[in-house]
């Protein structure tokens, strides 16, 4: 079946604009994760959903970042009033298992956000 | 807090040569450990994982990794590298009780010489 998909693949935003990044996880996957990957670094955890519940948002860098997964499938990461330091690749991953079970995450190709 | 260190930012090997990528982790309990590969423009692909049991783990594409608790290491190896293995490799440690979120190293870029 289809893997994790993300859209758009590339986004250029002027500083101060709001952006919305979409993630379509693998059908039936319970868990969904968002990561931020700055240039030359590994992914850093942003937030975690189990179905529609956002159980961990400890990695969100500021209150300008907001994520939702209202029906337990598609998720949207929204960044308000973008800043240059928000420029990064945003990765989404999904997993069949709940958080306390041995799991494997499947990653999407990411959205590269450039803030000018 | 959990952390991962990949000491080598960039490694170059000749095609057909053996490969070892280093990974050291810090974690307070038994870790879940992963190696991922990322090709340009692609998402991360899981190569292998360690949860428990046999400390030598086999993965896809001919890769293997060995968990050494005494050294807090989880090094990735391949006996003979192919040109298609050129990519960026990430080691990650996961927490069982913490939403399954993973902490990643900063990656090692592998270049393969013909």
Short mmCIF file of C-alpha atoms in Angstrom, two decimals:
data_model
loop_
_atom_site.label_atom_id
_atom_site.label_comp_id
_atom_site.label_asym_id
_atom_site.label_seq_id
_atom_site.Cartn_x
_atom_site.Cartn_y
_atom_site.Cartn_z
CA UNK A 1 0.00 0.00 0.00
CA UNK A 2 0.92 3.66 -0.03
CA UNK A 3 3.46 4.99 2.40
CA UNK A 4 3.38 8.20 4.39
CA UNK A 5 2.85 11.20 2.16
CA UNK A 6 3.45 14.87 2.90
CA UNK A 7 2.44 18.02 1.11
CA UNK A 8 3.64 20.34 -0.08
CA UNK A 9 7.12 18.94 -0.66
CA UNK A 10 8.58 22.45 -0.80
CA UNK A 11 7.28 25.65 0.71
CA UNK A 12 8.74 29.14 0.57
CA UNK A 13 7.22 31.62 2.96
CA UNK A 14 7.97 35.24 3.66
CA UNK A 15 8.79 36.00 7.24
CA UNK A 16 5.59 36.58 9.18
CA UNK A 17 3.39 34.40 7.00
CA UNK A 18 1.46 31.43 8.33
CA UNK A 19 2.03 27.99 6.80
CA UNK A 20 0.24 24.65 7.01
CA UNK A 21 1.99 21.36 6.35
CA UNK A 22 0.00 18.20 5.75
CA UNK A 23 0.76 14.59 6.58
CA UNK A 24 -1.17 11.55 5.34
CA UNK A 25 -0.08 8.56 7.42
CA UNK A 26 -0.35 4.94 6.43
CA UNK A 27 -3.97 3.86 6.71
CA UNK A 28 -4.74 2.32 10.08
CA UNK A 29 -1.66 3.61 11.83
CA UNK A 30 -2.43 4.67 15.37
CA UNK A 31 0.60 6.78 16.13
CA UNK A 32 1.77 9.87 14.28
CA UNK A 33 4.90 11.90 14.94
CA UNK A 34 6.22 15.21 13.68
CA UNK A 35 9.94 15.95 13.57
CA UNK A 36 11.94 19.02 12.56
CA UNK A 37 15.24 18.48 10.77
CA UNK A 38 17.52 21.48 10.48
CA UNK A 39 20.26 21.48 7.87
CA UNK A 40 23.11 19.18 8.84
CA UNK A 41 21.33 17.80 11.87
CA UNK A 42 19.24 14.81 12.80
CA UNK A 43 15.49 15.00 13.17
CA UNK A 44 14.20 16.47 16.42
CA UNK A 45 10.90 15.39 17.93
CA UNK A 46 8.11 17.95 17.86
CA UNK A 47 4.87 16.23 18.80
CA UNK A 48 3.05 12.91 19.00
CA UNK A 49 -0.53 11.81 18.38
CA UNK A 50 -2.24 8.61 19.34
CA UNK A 51 -5.29 8.56 17.11
CA UNK A 52 -6.75 12.06 17.48
CA UNK A 53 -5.26 12.74 20.90
CA UNK A 54 -2.11 14.84 21.08
CA UNK A 55 -0.31 13.09 23.91
CA UNK A 56 3.04 14.83 23.76
CA UNK A 57 3.84 18.28 22.42
CA UNK A 58 6.96 18.82 24.46
CA UNK A 59 9.12 19.35 21.39
CA UNK A 60 7.16 22.23 19.86
CA UNK A 61 9.63 25.13 19.95
CA UNK A 62 7.12 27.91 20.58
CA UNK A 63 3.43 28.69 20.75
CA UNK A 64 3.61 29.63 17.08
CA UNK A 65 3.63 25.90 16.33
CA UNK A 66 0.37 24.02 16.42
CA UNK A 67 -0.53 20.51 15.29
CA UNK A 68 -3.82 18.70 14.94
CA UNK A 69 -5.18 15.35 13.86
CA UNK A 70 -8.93 15.80 14.25
CA UNK A 71 -10.15 12.48 12.87
CA UNK A 72 -7.20 10.35 13.83
CA UNK A 73 -5.75 10.09 10.34
CA UNK A 74 -4.49 13.16 8.43
CA UNK A 75 -2.47 15.62 10.48
CA UNK A 76 -1.60 19.26 9.91
CA UNK A 77 1.33 21.14 11.39
CA UNK A 78 0.71 24.87 11.39
CA UNK A 79 3.34 27.51 11.96
CA UNK A 80 2.15 31.03 12.58
CA UNK A 81 4.19 34.16 11.89
CA UNK A 82 7.09 32.19 10.44
CA UNK A 83 10.62 33.18 11.37
CA UNK A 84 13.88 32.43 9.57
CA UNK A 85 14.85 29.94 12.24
CA UNK A 86 11.80 27.87 11.26
CA UNK A 87 13.51 26.98 7.98
CA UNK A 88 13.96 23.20 8.08
CA UNK A 89 12.62 19.94 6.74
CA UNK A 90 9.52 18.83 8.60
CA UNK A 91 9.15 15.07 8.75
CA UNK A 92 6.07 13.09 9.58
CA UNK A 93 6.15 9.47 10.69
CA UNK A 94 3.45 6.98 11.51
CA UNK A 95 3.43 3.73 13.41
CA UNK A 96 0.93 0.93 13.71
CA UNK A 97 1.52 0.48 17.42
CA UNK A 98 0.62 2.52 20.44
CA UNK A 99 3.44 4.19 22.27
CA UNK A 100 4.31 1.55 24.80
CA UNK A 101 4.54 -1.32 22.34
CA UNK A 102 7.50 -2.22 20.21
CA UNK A 103 7.08 -0.04 17.20
CA UNK A 104 8.53 0.84 13.86
CA UNK A 105 8.09 4.31 12.47
CA UNK A 106 7.54 4.88 8.77
CA UNK A 107 8.67 8.29 7.58
CA UNK A 108 7.32 10.50 4.85
CA UNK A 109 9.62 12.38 2.44
CA UNK A 110 9.28 15.62 4.38
CA UNK A 111 8.34 19.20 3.60
CA UNK A 112 11.25 21.57 3.09
CA UNK A 113 10.26 24.97 4.47
CA UNK A 114 12.32 28.01 3.57
CA UNK A 115 11.49 31.30 5.26
CA UNK A 116 12.82 34.36 3.46
CA UNK B 1 17.83 12.58 29.21
CA UNK B 2 18.61 10.42 26.23
CA UNK B 3 21.18 11.42 23.63
CA UNK B 4 22.98 9.99 20.64
CA UNK B 5 26.45 10.81 19.35
CA UNK B 6 27.68 9.93 15.90
CA UNK B 7 31.36 10.89 16.04
CA UNK B 8 31.99 10.78 12.29
CA UNK B 9 30.34 13.53 10.29
CA UNK B 10 31.60 12.24 6.97
CA UNK B 11 33.12 8.92 5.90
CA UNK B 12 34.48 7.94 2.50
CA UNK B 13 35.04 4.31 1.55
CA UNK B 14 35.86 2.55 -1.69
CA UNK B 15 33.26 0.37 -3.32
CA UNK B 16 33.67 -3.18 -2.09
CA UNK B 17 35.40 -2.14 1.13
CA UNK B 18 33.96 -2.79 4.56
CA UNK B 19 32.12 -0.11 6.50
CA UNK B 20 31.61 0.69 10.15
CA UNK B 21 29.61 3.70 11.33
CA UNK B 22 29.86 4.54 14.99
CA UNK B 23 27.03 5.37 17.35
CA UNK B 24 27.19 6.04 21.08
CA UNK B 25 24.10 6.62 23.14
CA UNK B 26 23.17 7.80 26.59
CA UNK B 27 20.04 6.43 28.16
CA UNK B 28 19.06 5.53 31.69
CA UNK B 29 17.47 2.16 30.99
CA UNK B 30 17.50 -0.46 28.30
CA UNK B 31 17.27 1.48 25.08
CA UNK B 32 15.49 0.82 21.86
CA UNK B 33 18.09 1.51 19.17
CA UNK B 34 17.66 2.16 15.48
CA UNK B 35 19.64 2.87 12.36
CA UNK B 36 18.01 4.78 9.53
CA UNK B 37 19.24 5.71 6.07
CA UNK B 38 18.22 8.90 4.27
CA UNK B 39 18.89 9.45 0.59
CA UNK B 40 18.56 12.94 -0.88
CA UNK B 41 14.93 13.98 -1.14
CA UNK B 42 13.75 10.82 0.57
CA UNK B 43 12.34 10.09 3.96
CA UNK B 44 14.17 8.04 6.52
CA UNK B 45 14.17 4.30 5.94
CA UNK B 46 14.66 1.91 8.81
CA UNK B 47 17.70 -0.34 8.32
CA UNK B 48 17.49 -2.28 11.56
CA UNK B 49 16.45 -2.05 15.19
CA UNK B 50 17.39 -3.51 18.54
CA UNK B 51 14.89 -4.06 21.32
CA UNK B 52 16.23 -7.01 23.28
CA UNK B 53 17.77 -10.43 22.88
CA UNK B 54 20.61 -11.16 20.50
CA UNK B 55 22.98 -8.23 20.49
CA UNK B 56 23.92 -8.72 16.84
CA UNK B 57 21.07 -7.48 14.70
CA UNK B 58 20.64 -8.11 11.00
CA UNK B 59 18.92 -5.57 8.82
CA UNK B 60 18.04 -4.84 5.25
CA UNK B 61 20.50 -4.24 2.42
CA UNK B 62 23.16 -6.41 4.06
CA UNK B 63 23.65 -4.18 7.11
CA UNK B 64 24.14 -5.39 10.65
CA UNK B 65 24.70 -3.69 14.00
CA UNK B 66 26.01 -4.83 17.35
CA UNK B 67 24.68 -3.59 20.67
CA UNK B 68 27.40 -3.31 23.31
CA UNK B 69 25.93 -2.26 26.62
CA UNK B 70 29.32 -1.89 28.31
CA UNK B 71 30.41 0.62 25.68
CA UNK B 72 26.99 2.24 25.16
CA UNK B 73 27.48 1.67 21.48
CA UNK B 74 25.44 0.45 18.54
CA UNK B 75 27.77 0.49 15.55
CA UNK B 76 26.53 -0.22 12.05
CA UNK B 77 28.54 -2.47 9.75
CA UNK B 78 28.52 -3.77 6.23
CA UNK B 79 31.15 -6.16 4.86
CA UNK B 80 31.14 -4.83 1.29
CA UNK B 81 29.81 -1.41 0.35
CA UNK B 82 27.98 -0.74 -2.90
CA UNK B 83 27.84 2.63 -4.67
CA UNK B 84 24.11 2.77 -3.94
CA UNK B 85 24.86 2.86 -0.20
CA UNK B 86 25.98 6.48 -0.49
CA UNK B 87 23.56 8.36 1.74
CA UNK B 88 23.21 9.83 5.21
CA UNK B 89 22.88 7.45 8.13
CA UNK B 90 21.21 8.24 11.41
CA UNK B 91 21.37 6.37 14.69
CA UNK B 92 18.46 6.87 17.07
CA UNK B 93 17.46 5.83 20.57
CA UNK B 94 13.86 5.41 21.60
CA UNK B 95 12.13 5.36 24.95
CA UNK B 96 9.62 2.65 25.75
CA UNK B 97 7.57 4.76 28.10
CA UNK B 98 7.84 8.13 26.48
CA UNK B 99 5.46 8.19 23.56
CA UNK B 100 7.90 6.18 21.50
CA UNK B 101 9.63 9.33 20.42
CA UNK B 102 13.16 8.88 19.18
CA UNK B 103 16.24 10.97 19.74
CA UNK B 104 18.48 11.07 16.69
CA UNK B 105 22.17 11.66 16.20
CA UNK B 106 23.31 14.30 13.74
CA UNK B 107 24.07 11.72 11.10
CA UNK B 108 27.05 10.42 9.16
CA UNK B 109 27.32 11.11 5.45
CA UNK B 110 28.73 8.18 3.52
CA UNK B 111 30.52 8.74 0.22
CA UNK B 112 31.44 5.70 -1.87
CA UNK B 113 34.42 5.95 -4.23
CA UNK B 114 34.35 3.88 -7.41
#
